[in-house]
Coordinates of C-alpha atoms in Angstrom, one line a residue:
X1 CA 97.6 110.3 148.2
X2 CA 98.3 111.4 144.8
X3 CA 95.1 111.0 143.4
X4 CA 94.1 113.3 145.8
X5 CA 96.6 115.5 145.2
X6 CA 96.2 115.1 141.2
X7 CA 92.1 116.0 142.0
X8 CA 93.3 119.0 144.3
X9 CA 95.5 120.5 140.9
X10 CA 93.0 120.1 138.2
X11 CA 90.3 121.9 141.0
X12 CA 92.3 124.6 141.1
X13 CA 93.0 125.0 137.6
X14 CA 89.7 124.7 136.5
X15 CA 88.7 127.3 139.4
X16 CA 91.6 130.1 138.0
X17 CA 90.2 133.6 137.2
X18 CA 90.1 133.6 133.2
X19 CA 93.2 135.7 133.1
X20 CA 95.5 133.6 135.2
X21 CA 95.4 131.1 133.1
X22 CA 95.7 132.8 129.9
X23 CA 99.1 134.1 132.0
X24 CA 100.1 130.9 132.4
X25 CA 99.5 130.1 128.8
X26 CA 102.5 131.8 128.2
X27 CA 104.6 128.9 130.0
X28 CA 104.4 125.1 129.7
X29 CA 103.3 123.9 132.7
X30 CA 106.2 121.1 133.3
X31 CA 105.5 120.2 136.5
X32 CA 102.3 119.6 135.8
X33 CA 102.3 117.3 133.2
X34 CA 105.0 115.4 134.9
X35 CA 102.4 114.9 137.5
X36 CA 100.2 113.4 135.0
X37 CA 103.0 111.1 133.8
X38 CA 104.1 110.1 136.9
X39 CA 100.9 108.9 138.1
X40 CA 100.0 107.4 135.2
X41 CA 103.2 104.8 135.2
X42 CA 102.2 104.0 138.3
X43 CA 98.9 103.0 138.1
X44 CA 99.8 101.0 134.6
X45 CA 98.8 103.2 132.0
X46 CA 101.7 103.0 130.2
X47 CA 100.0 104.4 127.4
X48 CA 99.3 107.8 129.0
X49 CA 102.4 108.1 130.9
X50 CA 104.3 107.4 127.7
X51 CA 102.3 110.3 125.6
X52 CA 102.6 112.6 128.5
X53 CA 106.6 112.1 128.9
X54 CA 107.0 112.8 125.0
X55 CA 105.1 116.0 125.5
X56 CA 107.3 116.8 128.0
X57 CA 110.8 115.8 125.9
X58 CA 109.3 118.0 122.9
X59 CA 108.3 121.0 125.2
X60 CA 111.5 121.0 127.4
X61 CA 114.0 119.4 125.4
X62 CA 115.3 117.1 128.1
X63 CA 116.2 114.0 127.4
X64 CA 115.8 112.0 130.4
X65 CA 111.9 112.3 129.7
X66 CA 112.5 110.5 126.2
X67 CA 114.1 107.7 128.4
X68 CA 110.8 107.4 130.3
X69 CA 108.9 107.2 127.5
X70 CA 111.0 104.7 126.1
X71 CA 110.8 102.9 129.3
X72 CA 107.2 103.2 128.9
X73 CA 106.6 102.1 125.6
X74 CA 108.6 98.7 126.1
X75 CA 106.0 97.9 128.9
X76 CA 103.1 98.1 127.0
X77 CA 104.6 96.3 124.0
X78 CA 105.8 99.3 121.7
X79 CA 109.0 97.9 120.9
X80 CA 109.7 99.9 117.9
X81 CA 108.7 103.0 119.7
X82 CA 110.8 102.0 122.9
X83 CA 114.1 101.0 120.7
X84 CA 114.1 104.9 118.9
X85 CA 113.8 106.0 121.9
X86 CA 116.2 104.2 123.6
X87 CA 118.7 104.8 120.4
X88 CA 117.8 108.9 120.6
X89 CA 118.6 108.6 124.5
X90 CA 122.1 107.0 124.2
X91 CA 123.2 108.8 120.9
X92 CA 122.1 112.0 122.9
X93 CA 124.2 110.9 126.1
X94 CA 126.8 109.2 124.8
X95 CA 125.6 106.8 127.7
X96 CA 125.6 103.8 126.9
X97 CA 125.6 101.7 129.8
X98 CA 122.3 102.9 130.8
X99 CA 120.5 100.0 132.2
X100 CA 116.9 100.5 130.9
X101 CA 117.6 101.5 127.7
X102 CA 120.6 98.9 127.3
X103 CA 118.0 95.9 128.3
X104 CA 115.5 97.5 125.4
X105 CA 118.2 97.8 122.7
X106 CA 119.1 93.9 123.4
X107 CA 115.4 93.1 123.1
X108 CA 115.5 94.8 119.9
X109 CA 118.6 92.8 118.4
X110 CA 116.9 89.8 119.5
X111 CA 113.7 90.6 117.7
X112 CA 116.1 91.5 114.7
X113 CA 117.8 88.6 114.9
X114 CA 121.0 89.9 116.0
X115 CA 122.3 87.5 118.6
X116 CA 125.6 88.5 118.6
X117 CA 125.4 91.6 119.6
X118 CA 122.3 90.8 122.0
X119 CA 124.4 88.4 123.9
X120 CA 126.9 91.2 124.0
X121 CA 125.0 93.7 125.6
X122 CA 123.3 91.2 127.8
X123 CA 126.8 90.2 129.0
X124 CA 127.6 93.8 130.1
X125 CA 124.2 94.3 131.4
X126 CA 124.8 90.9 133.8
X127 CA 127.5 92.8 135.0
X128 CA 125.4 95.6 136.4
X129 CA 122.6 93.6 137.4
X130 CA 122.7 89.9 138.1
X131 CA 119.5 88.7 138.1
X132 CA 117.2 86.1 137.2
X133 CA 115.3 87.4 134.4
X134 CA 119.2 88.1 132.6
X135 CA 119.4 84.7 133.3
X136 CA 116.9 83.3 131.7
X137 CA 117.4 85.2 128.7
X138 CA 121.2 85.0 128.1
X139 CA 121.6 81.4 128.5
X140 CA 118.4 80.5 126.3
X141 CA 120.3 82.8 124.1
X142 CA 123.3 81.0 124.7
X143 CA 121.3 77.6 123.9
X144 CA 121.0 79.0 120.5
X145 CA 124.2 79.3 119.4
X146 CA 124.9 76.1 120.9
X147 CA 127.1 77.7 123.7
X148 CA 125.9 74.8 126.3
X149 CA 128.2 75.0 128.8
X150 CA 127.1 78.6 129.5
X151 CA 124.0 78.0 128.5
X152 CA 124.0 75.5 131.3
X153 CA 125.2 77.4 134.1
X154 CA 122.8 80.7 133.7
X155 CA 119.2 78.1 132.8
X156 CA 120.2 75.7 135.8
X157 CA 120.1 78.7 138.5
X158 CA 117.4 80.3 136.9
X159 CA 115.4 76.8 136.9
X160 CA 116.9 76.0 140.5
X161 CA 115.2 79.3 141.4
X162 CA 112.1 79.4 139.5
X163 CA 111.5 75.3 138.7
X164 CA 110.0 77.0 135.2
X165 CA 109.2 74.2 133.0
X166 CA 110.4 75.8 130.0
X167 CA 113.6 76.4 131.8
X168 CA 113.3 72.3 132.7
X169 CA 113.1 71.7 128.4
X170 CA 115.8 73.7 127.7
X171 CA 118.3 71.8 130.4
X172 CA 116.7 68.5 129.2
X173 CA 117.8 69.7 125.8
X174 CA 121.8 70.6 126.9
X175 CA 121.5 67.0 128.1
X176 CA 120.2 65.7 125.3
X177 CA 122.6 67.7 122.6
X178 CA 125.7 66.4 125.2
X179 CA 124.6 62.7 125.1
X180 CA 123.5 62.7 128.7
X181 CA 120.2 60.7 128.5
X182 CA 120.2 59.3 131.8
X183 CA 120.7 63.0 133.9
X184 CA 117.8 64.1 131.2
X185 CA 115.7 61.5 132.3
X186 CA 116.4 61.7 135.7
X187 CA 116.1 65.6 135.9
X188 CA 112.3 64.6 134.4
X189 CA 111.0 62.1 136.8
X190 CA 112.8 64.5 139.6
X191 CA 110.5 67.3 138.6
X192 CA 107.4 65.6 137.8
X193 CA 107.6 64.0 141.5
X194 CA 108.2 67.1 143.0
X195 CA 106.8 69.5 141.3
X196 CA 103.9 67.5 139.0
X197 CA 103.6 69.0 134.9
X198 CA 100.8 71.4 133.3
X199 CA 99.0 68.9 130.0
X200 CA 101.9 70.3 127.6
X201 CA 104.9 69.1 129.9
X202 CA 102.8 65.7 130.8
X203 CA 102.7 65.3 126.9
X204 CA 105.7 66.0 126.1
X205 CA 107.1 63.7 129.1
X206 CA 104.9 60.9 128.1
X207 CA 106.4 61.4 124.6
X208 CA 110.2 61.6 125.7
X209 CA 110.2 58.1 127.9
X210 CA 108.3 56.2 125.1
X211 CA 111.1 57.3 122.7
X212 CA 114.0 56.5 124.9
X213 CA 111.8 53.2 126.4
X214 CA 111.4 54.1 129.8
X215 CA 107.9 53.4 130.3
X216 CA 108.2 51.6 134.0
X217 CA 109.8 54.3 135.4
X218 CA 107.3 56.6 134.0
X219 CA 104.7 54.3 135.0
X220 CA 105.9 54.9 138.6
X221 CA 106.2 59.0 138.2
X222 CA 102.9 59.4 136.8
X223 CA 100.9 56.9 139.5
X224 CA 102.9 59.0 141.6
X225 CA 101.5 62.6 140.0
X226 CA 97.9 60.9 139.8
X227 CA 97.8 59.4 143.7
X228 CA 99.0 63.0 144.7
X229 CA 96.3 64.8 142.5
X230 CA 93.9 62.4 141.1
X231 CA 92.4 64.3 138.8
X232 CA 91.1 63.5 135.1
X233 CA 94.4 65.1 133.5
X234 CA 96.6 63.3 135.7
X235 CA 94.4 60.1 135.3
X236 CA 94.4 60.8 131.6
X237 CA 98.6 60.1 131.3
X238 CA 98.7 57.5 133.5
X239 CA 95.6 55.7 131.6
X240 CA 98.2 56.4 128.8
X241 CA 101.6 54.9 130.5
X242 CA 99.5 51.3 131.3
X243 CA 97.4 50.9 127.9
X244 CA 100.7 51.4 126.2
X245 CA 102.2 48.1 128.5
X246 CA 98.9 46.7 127.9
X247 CA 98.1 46.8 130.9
X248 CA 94.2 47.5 130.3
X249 CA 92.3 45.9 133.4
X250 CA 94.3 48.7 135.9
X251 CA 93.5 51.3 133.1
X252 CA 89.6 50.8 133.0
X253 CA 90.0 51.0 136.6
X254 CA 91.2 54.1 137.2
X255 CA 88.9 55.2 134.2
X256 CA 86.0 53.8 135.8
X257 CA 86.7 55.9 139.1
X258 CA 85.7 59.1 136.5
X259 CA 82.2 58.2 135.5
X260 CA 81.1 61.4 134.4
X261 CA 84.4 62.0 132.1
X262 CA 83.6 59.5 129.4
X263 CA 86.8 60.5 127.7
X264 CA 89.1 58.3 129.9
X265 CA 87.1 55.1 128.6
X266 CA 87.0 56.4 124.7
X267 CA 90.7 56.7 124.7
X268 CA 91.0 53.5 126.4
X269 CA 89.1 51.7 124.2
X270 CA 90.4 52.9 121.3
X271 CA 94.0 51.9 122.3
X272 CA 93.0 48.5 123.1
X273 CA 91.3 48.6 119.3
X274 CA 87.5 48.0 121.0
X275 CA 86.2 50.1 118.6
X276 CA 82.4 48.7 119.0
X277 CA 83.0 49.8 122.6
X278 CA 84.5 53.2 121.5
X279 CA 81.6 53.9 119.3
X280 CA 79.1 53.4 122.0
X281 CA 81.3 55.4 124.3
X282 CA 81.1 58.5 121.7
X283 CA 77.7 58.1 121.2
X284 CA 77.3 58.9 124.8
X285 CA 79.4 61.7 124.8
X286 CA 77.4 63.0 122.1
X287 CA 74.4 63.1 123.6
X288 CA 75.4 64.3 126.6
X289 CA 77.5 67.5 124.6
X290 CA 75.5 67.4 120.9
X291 CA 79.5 67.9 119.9
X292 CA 79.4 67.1 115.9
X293 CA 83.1 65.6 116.6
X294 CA 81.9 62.9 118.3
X295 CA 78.9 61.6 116.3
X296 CA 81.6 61.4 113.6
X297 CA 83.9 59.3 115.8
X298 CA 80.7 57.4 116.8
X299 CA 80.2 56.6 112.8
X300 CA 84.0 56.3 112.3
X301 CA 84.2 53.7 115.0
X302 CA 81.4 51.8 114.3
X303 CA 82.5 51.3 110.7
X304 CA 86.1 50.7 112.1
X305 CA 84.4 47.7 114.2
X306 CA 82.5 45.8 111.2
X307 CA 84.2 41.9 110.7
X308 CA 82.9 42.4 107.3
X309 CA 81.0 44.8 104.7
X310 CA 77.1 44.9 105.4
X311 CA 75.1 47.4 103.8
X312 CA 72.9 48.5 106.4
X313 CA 75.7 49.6 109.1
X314 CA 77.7 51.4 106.2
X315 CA 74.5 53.5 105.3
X316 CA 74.1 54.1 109.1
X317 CA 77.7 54.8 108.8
X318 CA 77.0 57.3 105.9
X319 CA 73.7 58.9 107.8
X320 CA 76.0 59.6 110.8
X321 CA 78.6 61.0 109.2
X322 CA 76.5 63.9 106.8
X323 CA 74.7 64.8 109.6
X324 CA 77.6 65.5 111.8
X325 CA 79.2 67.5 109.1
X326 CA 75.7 69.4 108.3
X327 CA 75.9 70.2 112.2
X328 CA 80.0 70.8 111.5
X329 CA 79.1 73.9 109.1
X330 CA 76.3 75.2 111.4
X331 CA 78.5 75.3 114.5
X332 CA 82.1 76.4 112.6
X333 CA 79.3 79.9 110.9
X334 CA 77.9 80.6 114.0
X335 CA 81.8 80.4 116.0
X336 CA 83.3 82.3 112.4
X337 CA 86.0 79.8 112.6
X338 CA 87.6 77.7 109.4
X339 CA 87.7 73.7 108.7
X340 CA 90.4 71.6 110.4
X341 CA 92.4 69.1 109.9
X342 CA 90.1 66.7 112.0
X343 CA 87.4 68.1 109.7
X344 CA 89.5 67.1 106.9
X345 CA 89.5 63.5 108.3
X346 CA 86.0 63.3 108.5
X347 CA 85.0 64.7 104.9
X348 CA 88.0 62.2 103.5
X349 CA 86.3 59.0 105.3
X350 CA 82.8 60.0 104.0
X351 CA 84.2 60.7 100.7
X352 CA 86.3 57.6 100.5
X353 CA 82.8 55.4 101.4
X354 CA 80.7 56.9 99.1
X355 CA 83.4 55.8 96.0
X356 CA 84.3 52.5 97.5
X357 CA 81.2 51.5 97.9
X358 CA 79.7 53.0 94.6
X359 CA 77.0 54.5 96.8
X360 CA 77.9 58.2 95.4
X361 CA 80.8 58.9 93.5
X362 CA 80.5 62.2 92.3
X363 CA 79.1 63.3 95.6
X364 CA 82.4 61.3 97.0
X365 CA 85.0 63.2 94.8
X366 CA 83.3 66.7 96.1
X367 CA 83.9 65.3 100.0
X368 CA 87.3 64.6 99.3
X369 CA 88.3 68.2 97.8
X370 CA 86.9 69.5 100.9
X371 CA 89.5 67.5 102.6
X372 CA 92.5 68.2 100.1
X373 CA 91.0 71.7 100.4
X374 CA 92.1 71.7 104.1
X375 CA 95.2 69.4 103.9
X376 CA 96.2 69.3 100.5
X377 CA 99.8 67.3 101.3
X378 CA 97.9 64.2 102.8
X379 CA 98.6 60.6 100.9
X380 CA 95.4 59.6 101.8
X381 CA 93.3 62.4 100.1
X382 CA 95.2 62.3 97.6
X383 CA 94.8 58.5 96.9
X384 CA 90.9 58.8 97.7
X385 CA 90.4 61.5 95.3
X386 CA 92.2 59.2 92.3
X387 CA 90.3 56.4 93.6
X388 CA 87.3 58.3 92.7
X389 CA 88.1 59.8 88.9
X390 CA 89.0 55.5 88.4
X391 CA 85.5 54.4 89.6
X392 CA 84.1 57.0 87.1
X393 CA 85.9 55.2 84.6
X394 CA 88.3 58.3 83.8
X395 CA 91.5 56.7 84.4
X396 CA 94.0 59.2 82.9
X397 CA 93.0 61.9 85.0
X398 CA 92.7 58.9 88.1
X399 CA 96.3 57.9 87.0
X400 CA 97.5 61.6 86.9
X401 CA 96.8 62.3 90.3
X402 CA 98.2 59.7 92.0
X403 CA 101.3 59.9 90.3
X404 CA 101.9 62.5 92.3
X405 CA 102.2 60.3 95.7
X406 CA 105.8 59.2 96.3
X407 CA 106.7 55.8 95.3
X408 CA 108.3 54.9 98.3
X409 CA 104.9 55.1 99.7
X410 CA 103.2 52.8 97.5
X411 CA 105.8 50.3 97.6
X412 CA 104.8 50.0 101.7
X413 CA 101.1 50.5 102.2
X414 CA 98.8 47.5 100.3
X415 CA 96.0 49.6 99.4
X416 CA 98.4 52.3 97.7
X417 CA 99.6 49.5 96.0
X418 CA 96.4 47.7 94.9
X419 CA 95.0 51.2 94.3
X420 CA 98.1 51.9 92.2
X421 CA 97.8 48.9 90.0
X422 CA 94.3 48.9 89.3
X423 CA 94.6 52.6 88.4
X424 CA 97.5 51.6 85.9
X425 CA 95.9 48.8 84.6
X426 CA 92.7 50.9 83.5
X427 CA 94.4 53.9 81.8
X428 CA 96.5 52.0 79.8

């Protein structure tokens, strides 16, 4: 209906005799551009609505239109438009238990970091309006300042209410900080029965009962979340929960049930250290999705699965791996996106071959800066790219850079050690 009247207005302006409308010239048209804003809020143009109602607070003065506007600009995400505004409102009024503008003020002492008085205001706005969303953000604000009892009370109703699995960490987390492992856990299994997880909370789950050793219960919840929704997620974490109790015959089972999803089997072989099988398993998912990552794995794994050195495998090794990282660059120009830290993985383990094997050490030393390039805190690179200055025989600078890897380090990983010594030994 008020499109239609909205249509009706502009028609008639644009129709006006020439000198009507340089009449009305003379007067801003209020009502009019009210009209505009009005129907813009309501169809979502925040934007609009939001320029139209700070015409309207310039033209007329009033300040109830700068409230709009503020109201506006906090719903399309202008938060340092919608706090002046919300400031200029109550300063103006002297109101300052004004709802709207009170809840945009306490987002903008969160943002600054003001807690205090955020949690302030948000107590006095709870009194005016009890609802969920207050809820939700008090007591997480609350849960900051380690206030868990209140904390408690608002994120249990608002969780009760919503069964919001953010709302489900943060009570896992009051349990937690108070000691309480067993209602954590059982609050956990409750909800995954009932109410199943998205892949971050079935992570995170997984995660939580290995460190507190519950894996037969989880066993149970997540044969539960998979027999009511058997799908490859669901089959994924409960592939996870029986490998980890080595139980590996039930796990290829249910793996085998998802023939086309040859991910289930990598990850099972790979826990169960098959790494002959794994390789052959990415090998077939890279030539079903001609994904880089996983003719890398396929070298990584087949290398992983040697008994002992033999030249031929490690130069199929070696083949493998530059071509997957020559299809790596390709694929990371044409997406515009930058080297990861599983890149960095791969570039280290072709590096590290090529030196340890004295098949290309310069060429070696340039792989591993790609890698220390990417992750320049990793031991590993670190250690590989030392390894490489020794085997060119220039054992100060070798001796240099690993002397920058903690000792504590060295003292409990044999190669560190062995790499540590020889180093030593030559630059002395």
């Amino acid at each position: 209906m008020h499109k239609n009247i909205l249509k009706v207005a502009l028609s008639v302006m644009i129709c006006m005799p020439a000198m009507s409308v340089f009449l009305q010239a003379e007067t801003f048209p209020e009502d009019y551009y009210l009209m505009i804003a009005s129907d813009a809020f309501n169809r979502g143009d925040f934007e609009t609505a939001k320029d139209d109602y700070l015409v309207l607070y310039e033209e007329t003065n009033q300040i109830a239109y700068a409230r709009q506007a503020a109201v506006c600009a906090a719903s399309m995400g202008d938060f340092e438009t919608a706090l002046k505004l919300a400031i200029l409102y109550q300063e103006t009024t002297k109101d300052t238990n004004d709802l709207p503008t009170n809840k945009i003020i306490a987002d903008g002492y969160i943002r600054m970091g003001d807690i205090k008085k955020a949690i302030s205001l948000l107590e006095t706005i709870k009194k005016k309006e009890d609802s969920l969303s207050v809820d939700n953000v008090l007591g997480t604000l609350y849960l900051s300042q380690k206030e868990f009892g209140k904390a408690f009370l608002l994120l249990d109703r608002f969780y009760n209410e919503t069964h919001d699995e953010e709302a489900l960490e943060k009570i896992i987390t009051i349990y937690l900080a108070k000691n309480n492992k067993t209602a954590a856990l059982n609050l956990l299994k409750s909800h995954l029965r009932k109410y199943g997880c998205s892949s971050q909370l079935c992570e995170k789950s997984f995660n939580t009962f290995a460190q507190f050793n519950d894996l037969t219960d989880a066993q149970e919840v997540f044969k539960e979340i998979y027999e009511k929704s058997p799908t490859i997620e669901n089959a994924r974490y409960y592939i996870w929960i029986l490998a980890s109790q080595k139980k590996y015959k039930q796990a290829q089972e249910i793996a085998q049930t998802f023939p086309l999803d040859r991910h289930l089997l990598l990850d099972l072989y790979v826990v169960q250290k098959d790494f002959a099988g794994a390789s052959k398993q990415a090998s077939l998912i890279y030539q079903e999705q001609k994904d880089p990552k996983y003719l890398a794995l396929e070298a990584v794994y087949l290398y992983e699965a040697m008994q002992t050195p033999q030249k031929d495998t490690i130069k199929k090794v070696v083949q493998k791996l530059e071509n997957a990282l020559n299809q790596r660059k390709k694929e990371i120009s044409s997406i515009k996106e930058n080297l990861n830290h599983q890149d960095a993985f791969f570039y280290n383990f072709l590096g590290y071959m090529l030196i340890d094997y004295d098949m290309n050490i310069k060429k070696g030393i340039d792989y591993v800066k790609v890698a220390l390039g990417i992750d320049p805190s990793s031991i590993s690179y670190v250690d590989s790219l030392a390894w490489g200055y020794y085997k060119l025989g220039k054992c100060k600078e070798a001796q240099k850079i690993f002397s920058t890897i903690p000792k504590d380090q060295i003292e409990i990983e044999p190669e560190l050690k062995a790499h540590f010594e020889a180093i030593n030994t030559c630059a002395q």
